[in-house]
Amino acid sequence: MIKSREERSMYMLSRIAAVIITAAIASTLYASEPNKEQQTSWPEPDPKAVKAWQDMRFGMFIHWGPVSLTGHEIGWSRGKETPVEKYDMLYKEFNPVKFNADEWVKTAADAGMKYLVITTKHHDGFCLWPSEVTDYDIGGTPFKRDVLKELSDACKKHGIRFGTYYSVCDWHNPAYPLGSPGGNTKKPNPDLAAYDKYLRAQTTELVKNYGTLVTMWFDVPQVYDVTYGADMVKELRALQPDILINNRAYAKRGLSVGDYDTPEQKIGGFNRERPWETCMTICRQWAWKPNDEMKSLKQCIQTLIYTAGGDGNLLFNVGPMPDGLIEQRQVERLKEMGNWMAKYGDGIYGTRGGPFKPGKWGASTCKNNTIYMFVMEWSPDNSLHLPALEKQIKQVKSLTGGDVTFNQTDKNLIFTIPATSRDEIATVLEITVDGNAFAITPMNVEDKSGK
Ligand code: FHN
């Protein structure tokens, strides 16, 4: 029975002390419980590396492997459309004799793409390079050639940055706890610590053997969490201090993970505070699918415009065929994108999103004292009504042709262009202002298209 105030306080103090000591013991006993510092700190990237990556704005994503022999989705079709036993033997037939790294990289360069990221290992566990720690790799195929070496060499030759996608989950590896189909089964004898060793051996091979990588693009970490991931990331950064790592290196669980976010199959929201990159397929499937639905040129270009307008990058995916060729129709679509970029790429490369935020009207980007407007919707009276601009306009040019006029007041800004001068994909206006365009406070644009 507590008698006095003093005894009550002493009792409370002893209870608090007990709680603190217990927590301290627990934190040492369960070594797998990451410490507070480990949980919240992500090793900051070199700001110059981030800016160089952002300036590129547009990259090629490639999803490829023996699965292309089936025309079904990489990883996900294992144990679904294709029985596991059959899927895991596909590599014995994988012989993409028409693979030409130079051609792939030239296709990327001709599209106006500045970097390239390929699935070195997807969820199915197959490795497109001769890994020291597994035989389930390109060395076990009739093809045998090191696809990554040939690609990274070709990228260097064409001035394209090379990056590697690596799936954290591995439904083929017996040590990784989850398996196919879709990570919904449990392996009989999982050993995550052993799998972490395997994963780190492979990621070390990638960063050591294929030149300076622009990024390590991790995917689907599932049960692989900060307990392992924090040290793995530190190891990568120690090997390549400038490498950018996306936000899928390990299970987030409320942690801040990665140098950039990765909205998928959708355009990210306007965000100048944290780098981001939309990854999207040119067709519908990530890996090659016969007669898959392919996006129109308008869809492709407007996706790129909206991504840059939101201050993000676009990683645009192709799925090469089992013979090693990228489908001709995809090559042609990418060439059409390159033709557009050749004319209007100044408004994409090296720009930042805004100041007019993306909307049905279109999107804008900015660089030095220039604002680029990509107008997709006009009001019925052929005008575009915008909020007042805090800097004085010195000149306006329509890069897509025609005469554009403008009226700037302290209340609003109106552009007008004859309907005959509009461009079906986007009417591109180049606006010169009297100062740094990026310093202009970003603004929303009210939808006045009347549609
Ligand atoms: O499951 C994968 C999918 O196959 C594809 O690789 C995408 C690309 O970002 N990532 C995962 C789905 O989020």
Tab-separated table of C-alpha atoms and ligand atoms in Angstrom:
chain	number	residue	atom	x	y	z
A	1	MET	CA	0.000	0.000	0.000
A	2	ILE	CA	1.585	3.331	-1.020
A	3	LYS	CA	1.443	5.644	1.914
A	4	SER	CA	3.070	9.037	1.170
A	5	ARG	CA	3.491	11.287	-1.926
A	6	GLU	CA	7.251	10.631	-1.761
A	7	GLU	CA	6.785	6.869	-1.756
A	8	ARG	CA	4.324	7.214	-4.705
A	9	SER	CA	6.896	9.179	-6.741
A	10	MET	CA	9.663	6.737	-5.864
A	11	TYR	CA	7.412	3.880	-7.029
A	12	MET	CA	6.599	5.645	-10.342
A	13	LEU	CA	10.303	6.388	-10.936
A	14	SER	CA	11.210	2.735	-10.334
A	15	ARG	CA	8.491	1.625	-12.811
A	16	ILE	CA	9.784	4.006	-15.516
A	17	ALA	CA	13.351	2.817	-14.932
A	18	ALA	CA	12.212	-0.802	-15.297
A	19	VAL	CA	10.548	-0.044	-18.639
A	20	ILE	CA	13.686	1.691	-19.971
A	21	ILE	CA	15.991	-1.166	-18.915
A	22	THR	CA	13.663	-3.776	-20.465
A	23	ALA	CA	13.587	-1.893	-23.738
A	24	ALA	CA	17.380	-1.620	-23.707
A	25	ILE	CA	17.792	-5.367	-23.126
A	26	ALA	CA	15.243	-6.186	-25.824
A	27	SER	CA	17.082	-4.044	-28.319
A	28	THR	CA	20.286	-6.017	-27.739
A	29	LEU	CA	18.662	-9.449	-27.430
A	30	TYR	CA	16.782	-9.258	-30.775
A	31	ALA	CA	19.680	-8.351	-32.990
A	32	SER	CA	17.325	-8.287	-35.928
A	33	GLU	CA	15.464	-5.342	-34.445
A	34	PRO	CA	17.155	-2.420	-36.253
A	35	ASN	CA	18.246	0.393	-34.038
A	36	LYS	CA	16.466	3.780	-34.257
A	37	GLU	CA	19.305	5.387	-36.231
A	38	GLN	CA	19.306	2.510	-38.770
A	39	GLN	CA	15.530	2.643	-39.087
A	40	THR	CA	15.217	6.296	-39.963
A	41	SER	CA	18.407	7.160	-41.855
A	42	TRP	CA	18.752	6.707	-45.601
A	43	PRO	CA	22.284	7.492	-46.915
A	44	GLU	CA	21.807	10.735	-48.869
A	45	PRO	CA	22.869	10.563	-52.526
A	46	ASP	CA	25.270	13.015	-54.166
A	47	PRO	CA	23.077	15.993	-55.196
A	48	LYS	CA	25.049	16.252	-58.455
A	49	ALA	CA	24.123	12.650	-59.286
A	50	VAL	CA	20.461	13.393	-58.575
A	51	LYS	CA	20.505	16.499	-60.783
A	52	ALA	CA	22.247	14.661	-63.626
A	53	TRP	CA	19.597	11.922	-63.436
A	54	GLN	CA	16.742	14.448	-63.297
A	55	ASP	CA	18.182	16.384	-66.248
A	56	MET	CA	17.995	13.226	-68.398
A	57	ARG	CA	14.219	13.024	-67.835
A	58	PHE	CA	13.657	10.054	-70.210
A	59	GLY	CA	14.948	6.471	-70.053
A	60	MET	CA	14.330	3.019	-71.498
A	61	PHE	CA	13.145	0.201	-69.246
A	62	ILE	CA	13.677	-3.340	-70.546
A	63	HIS	CA	11.941	-6.458	-69.202
A	64	TRP	CA	13.483	-9.556	-70.789
A	65	GLY	CA	14.354	-13.172	-70.086
A	66	PRO	CA	13.574	-16.752	-71.107
A	67	VAL	CA	9.912	-16.053	-70.261
A	68	SER	CA	9.727	-14.173	-73.590
A	69	LEU	CA	9.584	-17.644	-75.196
A	70	THR	CA	6.046	-17.951	-73.760
A	71	GLY	CA	4.686	-14.454	-74.469
A	72	HIS	CA	3.412	-14.324	-70.873
A	73	GLU	CA	4.330	-11.894	-68.084
A	74	ILE	CA	7.782	-12.139	-66.534
A	75	GLY	CA	7.758	-13.595	-63.039
A	76	TRP	CA	4.011	-13.501	-62.560
A	77	SER	CA	3.229	-16.231	-65.132
A	78	ARG	CA	5.501	-18.710	-63.280
A	79	GLY	CA	3.105	-21.230	-61.730
A	80	LYS	CA	0.135	-19.560	-63.449
A	81	GLU	CA	-0.004	-19.534	-67.262
A	82	THR	CA	3.212	-21.598	-67.252
A	83	PRO	CA	3.749	-24.422	-64.728
A	84	VAL	CA	6.800	-23.823	-62.495
A	85	GLU	CA	8.667	-26.887	-63.796
A	86	LYS	CA	8.232	-25.750	-67.410
A	87	TYR	CA	8.968	-22.091	-66.624
A	88	ASP	CA	12.217	-22.966	-64.837
A	89	MET	CA	13.485	-24.985	-67.802
A	90	LEU	CA	12.804	-22.272	-70.418
A	91	TYR	CA	16.392	-21.038	-70.073
A	92	LYS	CA	17.629	-24.264	-71.626
A	93	GLU	CA	15.930	-23.120	-74.886
A	94	PHE	CA	16.717	-19.386	-74.539
A	95	ASN	CA	18.911	-18.516	-77.539
A	96	PRO	CA	18.237	-14.909	-78.692
A	97	VAL	CA	20.634	-15.105	-81.632
A	98	LYS	CA	19.409	-11.772	-83.070
A	99	PHE	CA	20.282	-9.888	-79.868
A	100	ASN	CA	22.369	-6.858	-80.793
A	101	ALA	CA	23.110	-4.533	-77.884
A	102	ASP	CA	24.114	-1.752	-80.272
A	103	GLU	CA	20.708	-1.918	-81.956
A	104	TRP	CA	18.830	-1.785	-78.638
A	105	VAL	CA	20.875	1.163	-77.395
A	106	LYS	CA	20.557	2.943	-80.738
A	107	THR	CA	16.767	2.491	-80.496
A	108	ALA	CA	16.882	4.133	-77.075
A	109	ALA	CA	19.110	6.960	-78.302
A	110	ASP	CA	16.917	7.494	-81.393
A	111	ALA	CA	13.924	7.846	-79.051
A	112	GLY	CA	15.671	10.630	-77.187
A	113	MET	CA	16.236	8.416	-74.157
A	114	LYS	CA	19.305	9.206	-72.056
A	115	TYR	CA	19.498	6.149	-69.794
A	116	LEU	CA	18.585	2.468	-69.898
A	117	VAL	CA	17.584	0.083	-67.094
A	118	ILE	CA	17.281	-3.688	-67.722
A	119	THR	CA	15.907	-6.509	-65.570
A	120	THR	CA	19.108	-8.281	-64.598
A	121	LYS	CA	17.037	-10.640	-62.427
A	122	HIS	CA	13.250	-10.525	-62.097
A	123	HIS	CA	11.063	-12.326	-59.541
A	124	ASP	CA	11.666	-15.629	-61.421
A	125	GLY	CA	15.304	-15.611	-60.306
A	126	PHE	CA	16.859	-15.970	-63.766
A	127	CYS	CA	20.039	-13.904	-64.182
A	128	LEU	CA	20.873	-12.216	-67.486
A	129	TRP	CA	24.558	-12.230	-66.564
A	130	PRO	CA	26.991	-15.068	-65.640
A	131	SER	CA	26.665	-14.851	-61.869
A	132	GLU	CA	29.241	-16.515	-59.622
A	133	VAL	CA	26.579	-17.631	-57.158
A	134	THR	CA	24.074	-19.445	-59.353
A	135	ASP	CA	23.876	-21.601	-62.491
A	136	TYR	CA	20.366	-20.293	-63.193
A	137	ASP	CA	21.815	-17.627	-65.442
A	138	ILE	CA	22.699	-16.732	-69.033
A	139	GLY	CA	25.695	-19.056	-68.815
A	140	GLY	CA	23.281	-21.978	-68.550
A	141	THR	CA	21.548	-21.092	-71.827
A	142	PRO	CA	22.589	-21.999	-75.385
A	143	PHE	CA	23.248	-18.261	-75.826
A	144	LYS	CA	25.823	-17.992	-73.033
A	145	ARG	CA	26.856	-14.376	-73.859
A	146	ASP	CA	26.909	-11.790	-71.054
A	147	VAL	CA	23.959	-9.605	-72.062
A	148	LEU	CA	24.781	-7.000	-69.407
A	149	LYS	CA	28.386	-6.625	-70.533
A	150	GLU	CA	27.360	-6.133	-74.158
A	151	LEU	CA	24.614	-3.672	-73.173
A	152	SER	CA	26.776	-1.648	-70.785
A	153	ASP	CA	29.535	-1.439	-73.425
A	154	ALA	CA	27.014	-0.312	-76.065
A	155	CYS	CA	25.587	2.293	-73.668
A	156	LYS	CA	29.046	3.703	-73.100
A	157	LYS	CA	29.629	3.847	-76.863
A	158	HIS	CA	26.353	5.744	-77.491
A	159	GLY	CA	26.565	8.050	-74.454
A	160	ILE	CA	23.587	6.437	-72.721
A	161	ARG	CA	23.773	5.826	-68.937
A	162	PHE	CA	23.380	2.160	-67.921
A	163	GLY	CA	21.298	1.011	-64.951
A	164	THR	CA	20.281	-2.318	-63.460
A	165	TYR	CA	16.905	-3.543	-62.218
A	166	TYR	CA	17.211	-6.248	-59.559
A	167	SER	CA	14.194	-8.002	-58.028
A	168	VAL	CA	14.596	-8.317	-54.258
A	169	CYS	CA	12.016	-11.098	-54.141
A	170	ASP	CA	13.151	-14.336	-55.785
A	171	TRP	CA	10.447	-16.927	-56.136
A	172	HIS	CA	12.929	-19.449	-57.592
A	173	ASN	CA	15.618	-19.322	-54.884
A	174	PRO	CA	14.836	-21.890	-52.107
A	175	ALA	CA	16.250	-19.560	-49.417
A	176	TYR	CA	13.817	-16.743	-50.234
A	177	PRO	CA	10.716	-17.383	-48.090
A	178	LEU	CA	8.023	-16.827	-50.735
A	179	GLY	CA	7.440	-18.575	-54.031
A	180	SER	CA	5.214	-18.763	-57.134
A	181	PRO	CA	2.587	-18.140	-58.130
A	182	GLY	CA	2.909	-14.467	-57.299
A	183	GLY	CA	4.754	-14.834	-54.012
A	184	ASN	CA	1.669	-16.472	-52.520
A	185	THR	CA	3.331	-19.719	-51.458
A	186	LYS	CA	5.841	-20.430	-48.700
A	187	LYS	CA	9.163	-22.203	-49.342
A	188	PRO	CA	9.720	-25.333	-47.155
A	189	ASN	CA	13.129	-24.282	-45.763
A	190	PRO	CA	13.506	-20.504	-46.076
A	191	ASP	CA	16.619	-18.787	-44.790
A	192	LEU	CA	16.411	-15.021	-45.247
A	193	ALA	CA	19.888	-14.469	-43.832
A	194	ALA	CA	21.307	-16.850	-46.450
A	195	TYR	CA	19.241	-15.170	-49.157
A	196	ASP	CA	20.543	-11.771	-48.049
A	197	LYS	CA	24.089	-13.114	-48.593
A	198	TYR	CA	23.085	-14.326	-52.080
A	199	LEU	CA	21.410	-11.023	-52.922
A	200	ARG	CA	24.382	-8.970	-51.762
A	201	ALA	CA	26.818	-11.172	-53.668
A	202	GLN	CA	24.779	-10.539	-56.836
A	203	THR	CA	24.277	-6.796	-56.353
A	204	THR	CA	28.018	-6.535	-55.687
A	205	GLU	CA	28.701	-8.351	-58.983
A	206	LEU	CA	26.444	-5.840	-60.755
A	207	VAL	CA	28.060	-2.721	-59.321
A	208	LYS	CA	31.580	-4.087	-59.748
A	209	ASN	CA	31.416	-5.558	-63.248
A	210	TYR	CA	29.294	-3.284	-65.465
A	211	GLY	CA	30.787	0.170	-65.151
A	212	THR	CA	29.347	3.180	-63.361
A	213	LEU	CA	25.657	2.476	-62.964
A	214	VAL	CA	23.184	5.362	-63.035
A	215	THR	CA	20.863	3.433	-60.750
A	216	MET	CA	20.154	0.194	-58.926
A	217	TRP	CA	16.413	-0.239	-59.524
A	218	PHE	CA	15.189	-2.635	-56.821
A	219	ASP	CA	11.736	-4.175	-56.946
A	220	VAL	CA	9.162	-5.990	-54.764
A	221	PRO	CA	11.088	-6.446	-51.495
A	222	GLN	CA	8.147	-8.214	-49.777
A	223	VAL	CA	9.690	-9.811	-46.603
A	224	TYR	CA	13.192	-8.319	-47.092
A	225	ASP	CA	13.258	-5.446	-44.609
A	226	VAL	CA	15.572	-2.793	-43.179
A	227	THR	CA	17.218	-5.401	-40.965
A	228	TYR	CA	19.076	-6.589	-44.050
A	229	GLY	CA	18.425	-3.756	-46.497
A	230	ALA	CA	20.142	-0.945	-44.627
A	231	ASP	CA	23.532	-2.706	-44.680
A	232	MET	CA	23.031	-3.823	-48.283
A	233	VAL	CA	22.420	-0.220	-49.362
A	234	LYS	CA	25.451	0.991	-47.399
A	235	GLU	CA	27.532	-1.669	-49.174
A	236	LEU	CA	26.345	-0.517	-52.619
A	237	ARG	CA	26.998	3.137	-51.841
A	238	ALA	CA	30.487	2.256	-50.613
A	239	LEU	CA	31.189	0.544	-53.946
A	240	GLN	CA	29.568	3.281	-56.082
A	241	PRO	CA	28.985	6.492	-54.072
A	242	ASP	CA	27.096	8.153	-56.964
A	243	ILE	CA	24.688	5.309	-57.638
A	244	LEU	CA	21.022	6.282	-57.233
A	245	ILE	CA	18.825	3.705	-55.520
A	246	ASN	CA	15.040	3.729	-55.876
A	247	ASN	CA	12.467	3.404	-53.099
A	248	ARG	CA	12.015	-0.387	-53.347
A	249	ALA	CA	15.330	-1.625	-51.846
A	250	TYR	CA	13.595	-3.010	-48.783
A	251	ALA	CA	10.152	-3.167	-47.185
A	252	LYS	CA	9.272	0.361	-46.171
A	253	ARG	CA	7.020	-0.121	-43.117
A	254	GLY	CA	6.858	3.621	-42.589
A	255	LEU	CA	10.548	4.225	-43.309
A	256	SER	CA	11.922	6.736	-45.787
A	257	VAL	CA	13.513	4.507	-48.421
A	258	GLY	CA	15.356	5.445	-51.580
A	259	ASP	CA	16.683	8.421	-53.498
A	260	TYR	CA	13.600	8.629	-55.685
A	261	ASP	CA	9.999	7.432	-55.763
A	262	THR	CA	8.638	5.123	-58.454
A	263	PRO	CA	4.955	5.602	-59.367
A	264	GLU	CA	4.125	2.738	-61.691
A	265	GLN	CA	1.875	2.705	-64.780
A	266	LYS	CA	0.672	6.175	-63.758
A	267	ILE	CA	2.003	9.705	-63.861
A	268	GLY	CA	3.283	10.899	-60.485
A	269	GLY	CA	1.793	13.973	-58.805
A	270	PHE	CA	3.490	17.380	-59.094
A	271	ASN	CA	6.393	17.188	-56.651
A	272	ARG	CA	9.533	19.294	-56.710
A	273	GLU	CA	10.583	18.233	-53.196
A	274	ARG	CA	11.445	14.584	-53.831
A	275	PRO	CA	12.812	13.120	-57.081
A	276	TRP	CA	10.491	10.662	-58.777
A	277	GLU	CA	10.243	8.575	-61.909
A	278	THR	CA	7.152	7.072	-63.516
A	279	CYS	CA	7.783	3.600	-64.935
A	280	MET	CA	5.340	2.643	-67.666
A	281	THR	CA	4.960	0.085	-70.453
A	282	ILE	CA	4.762	1.109	-74.123
A	283	CYS	CA	2.338	-1.809	-74.497
A	284	ARG	CA	0.348	-3.381	-71.670
A	285	GLN	CA	2.648	-6.186	-70.504
A	286	TRP	CA	6.155	-5.628	-69.107
A	287	ALA	CA	7.629	-8.629	-70.939
A	288	TRP	CA	6.968	-9.271	-74.644
A	289	LYS	CA	3.453	-10.356	-75.558
A	290	PRO	CA	2.415	-11.124	-79.138
A	291	ASN	CA	-0.084	-8.526	-80.488
A	292	ASP	CA	-0.117	-6.651	-77.205
A	293	GLU	CA	-1.911	-3.296	-77.300
A	294	MET	CA	0.604	-0.498	-77.910
A	295	LYS	CA	0.144	3.135	-76.839
A	296	SER	CA	-0.457	5.757	-79.534
A	297	LEU	CA	2.190	8.381	-80.222
A	298	LYS	CA	-0.098	10.971	-78.613
A	299	GLN	CA	-0.367	8.855	-75.448
A	300	CYS	CA	3.418	8.329	-75.384
A	301	ILE	CA	4.317	11.984	-75.856
A	302	GLN	CA	1.652	13.330	-73.489
A	303	THR	CA	2.831	10.851	-70.835
A	304	LEU	CA	6.352	12.239	-71.192
A	305	ILE	CA	5.085	15.838	-71.082
A	306	TYR	CA	2.949	15.256	-67.975
A	307	THR	CA	5.814	13.443	-66.245
A	308	ALA	CA	8.302	16.247	-66.889
A	309	GLY	CA	5.607	18.816	-66.074
A	310	GLY	CA	5.241	17.173	-62.664
A	311	ASP	CA	9.047	17.384	-62.143
A	312	GLY	CA	9.535	13.651	-62.744
A	313	ASN	CA	11.386	11.275	-65.058
A	314	LEU	CA	9.813	8.726	-67.381
A	315	LEU	CA	11.242	5.185	-67.579
A	316	PHE	CA	9.434	3.791	-70.603
A	317	ASN	CA	9.399	-0.007	-71.001
A	318	VAL	CA	9.892	-2.307	-73.965
A	319	GLY	CA	9.791	-6.116	-73.842
A	320	PRO	CA	12.163	-7.639	-76.422
A	321	MET	CA	11.209	-10.861	-78.237
A	322	PRO	CA	12.787	-14.301	-77.621
A	323	ASP	CA	14.970	-13.922	-80.742
A	324	GLY	CA	16.593	-10.792	-79.256
A	325	LEU	CA	14.828	-8.194	-81.394
A	326	ILE	CA	12.622	-5.389	-80.122
A	327	GLU	CA	9.350	-5.489	-82.090
A	328	GLN	CA	9.610	-3.259	-85.172
A	329	ARG	CA	6.365	-1.424	-84.309
A	330	GLN	CA	7.821	-0.519	-80.895
A	331	VAL	CA	11.084	0.609	-82.526
A	332	GLU	CA	9.063	2.807	-84.908
A	333	ARG	CA	6.963	4.295	-82.093
A	334	LEU	CA	10.116	5.140	-80.174
A	335	LYS	CA	11.630	6.716	-83.292
A	336	GLU	CA	8.516	8.895	-83.606
A	337	MET	CA	9.038	9.958	-79.972
A	338	GLY	CA	12.639	10.775	-80.879
A	339	ASN	CA	11.479	12.953	-83.787
A	340	TRP	CA	9.277	14.908	-81.375
A	341	MET	CA	12.109	15.180	-78.847
A	342	ALA	CA	14.450	16.446	-81.557
A	343	LYS	CA	12.063	19.390	-82.078
A	344	TYR	CA	10.850	20.069	-78.546
A	345	GLY	CA	13.319	18.266	-76.256
A	346	ASP	CA	14.680	21.597	-74.974
A	347	GLY	CA	11.428	21.805	-73.039
A	348	ILE	CA	12.050	18.408	-71.429
A	349	TYR	CA	15.785	17.837	-70.887
A	350	GLY	CA	17.347	19.739	-67.985
A	351	THR	CA	14.029	21.301	-67.012
A	352	ARG	CA	12.074	21.320	-63.768
A	353	GLY	CA	8.315	20.929	-63.491
A	354	GLY	CA	6.025	23.954	-63.466
A	355	PRO	CA	5.373	26.760	-62.703
A	356	PHE	CA	1.919	26.030	-64.066
A	357	LYS	CA	0.982	22.665	-62.559
A	358	PRO	CA	-0.209	19.873	-64.878
A	359	GLY	CA	-3.925	19.588	-65.618
A	360	LYS	CA	-6.374	18.897	-68.449
A	361	TRP	CA	-4.983	22.094	-70.024
A	362	GLY	CA	-1.543	20.512	-70.387
A	363	ALA	CA	1.704	20.969	-68.489
A	364	SER	CA	4.667	23.310	-68.197
A	365	THR	CA	8.370	23.034	-67.530
A	366	CYS	CA	11.038	25.627	-66.846
A	367	LYS	CA	14.741	26.172	-67.335
A	368	ASN	CA	16.726	29.389	-66.625
A	369	ASN	CA	14.513	32.328	-67.750
A	370	THR	CA	12.278	30.187	-69.945
A	371	ILE	CA	8.908	28.538	-69.354
A	372	TYR	CA	7.777	25.839	-71.811
A	373	MET	CA	4.017	25.419	-72.108
A	374	PHE	CA	2.640	22.178	-73.585
A	375	VAL	CA	-0.997	23.100	-74.225
A	376	MET	CA	-3.397	20.224	-74.860
A	377	GLU	CA	-6.785	21.889	-74.231
A	378	TRP	CA	-7.920	25.389	-75.278
A	379	SER	CA	-11.095	27.272	-74.331
A	380	PRO	CA	-13.799	27.466	-77.030
A	381	ASP	CA	-12.568	30.997	-77.832
A	382	ASN	CA	-9.117	29.575	-78.707
A	383	SER	CA	-7.583	30.958	-75.544
A	384	LEU	CA	-5.797	29.579	-72.497
A	385	HIS	CA	-6.638	31.370	-69.243
A	386	LEU	CA	-3.927	31.207	-66.567
A	387	PRO	CA	-3.410	32.793	-63.144
A	388	ALA	CA	-1.240	35.912	-62.992
A	389	LEU	CA	2.458	35.256	-63.512
A	390	GLU	CA	4.750	36.882	-60.937
A	391	LYS	CA	7.447	37.605	-63.523
A	392	GLN	CA	7.165	39.862	-66.571
A	393	ILE	CA	6.928	38.134	-69.927
A	394	LYS	CA	9.513	39.389	-72.396
A	395	GLN	CA	8.722	37.159	-75.380
A	396	VAL	CA	6.398	34.320	-76.423
A	397	LYS	CA	6.977	31.978	-79.343
A	398	SER	CA	4.924	29.030	-80.589
A	399	LEU	CA	7.475	26.313	-81.371
A	400	THR	CA	4.753	24.284	-83.100
A	401	GLY	CA	3.988	27.150	-85.468
A	402	GLY	CA	1.384	29.861	-85.807
A	403	ASP	CA	1.084	33.263	-84.159
A	404	VAL	CA	0.381	33.297	-80.459
A	405	THR	CA	-0.712	36.460	-78.672
A	406	PHE	CA	-0.872	37.075	-74.927
A	407	ASN	CA	-2.325	39.495	-72.462
A	408	GLN	CA	-0.546	39.732	-69.060
A	409	THR	CA	-2.076	41.664	-66.179
A	410	ASP	CA	-1.631	41.487	-62.430
A	411	LYS	CA	-4.905	39.491	-62.388
A	412	ASN	CA	-4.282	36.850	-65.052
A	413	LEU	CA	-2.437	35.728	-68.169
A	414	ILE	CA	-4.254	34.800	-71.372
A	415	PHE	CA	-2.739	33.155	-74.430
A	416	THR	CA	-4.622	33.084	-77.718
A	417	ILE	CA	-3.779	31.121	-80.847
A	418	PRO	CA	-5.799	30.446	-84.029
A	419	ALA	CA	-7.392	26.976	-84.006
A	420	THR	CA	-5.482	26.219	-87.228
A	421	SER	CA	-2.185	26.695	-85.353
A	422	ARG	CA	-2.932	24.172	-82.616
A	423	ASP	CA	-0.955	20.928	-82.474
A	424	GLU	CA	-2.882	17.672	-82.056
A	425	ILE	CA	-0.464	16.345	-79.402
A	426	ALA	CA	0.525	19.602	-77.681
A	427	THR	CA	0.978	23.195	-78.780
A	428	VAL	CA	4.414	24.153	-77.489
A	429	LEU	CA	4.951	27.736	-76.353
A	430	GLU	CA	8.328	29.113	-75.322
A	431	ILE	CA	7.982	31.988	-72.875
A	432	THR	CA	10.910	34.179	-71.891
A	433	VAL	CA	10.531	35.933	-68.542
A	434	ASP	CA	12.577	38.555	-66.731
A	435	GLY	CA	14.242	36.251	-64.188
A	436	ASN	CA	14.696	32.669	-63.005
A	437	ALA	CA	11.558	30.781	-64.016
A	438	PHE	CA	12.071	28.081	-61.365
A	439	ALA	CA	11.714	30.743	-58.659
A	440	ILE	CA	8.104	31.362	-59.683
A	441	THR	CA	5.689	29.888	-57.141
A	442	PRO	CA	3.934	26.883	-58.727
A	443	MET	CA	0.262	27.527	-59.555
A	444	ASN	CA	-2.807	25.434	-60.297
A	445	VAL	CA	-4.636	26.104	-63.567
A	446	GLU	CA	-8.434	26.179	-63.489
A	447	ASP	CA	-10.057	23.985	-66.130
A	448	LYS	CA	-11.804	26.406	-68.509
A	449	SER	CA	-11.762	24.120	-71.513
A	450	GLY	CA	-15.503	23.829	-71.187
A	451	LYS	CA	-15.223	20.070	-71.830
B	1	FHN	O1	6.029	-7.189	-60.366
B	1	FHN	C1	6.828	-6.212	-60.987
B	1	FHN	C2	6.441	-6.071	-62.416
B	1	FHN	O2	6.613	-7.289	-63.093
B	1	FHN	C3	7.332	-5.021	-63.051
B	1	FHN	O3	8.687	-5.423	-62.992
B	1	FHN	C4	7.132	-3.697	-62.307
B	1	FHN	C5	8.044	-2.652	-62.887
B	1	FHN	O4	8.130	-1.608	-61.993
B	1	FHN	N1	7.445	-3.875	-60.897
B	1	FHN	C6	6.708	-4.891	-60.214
B	1	FHN	C7	5.266	-4.486	-59.986
B	1	FHN	O5	5.264	-3.365	-59.122
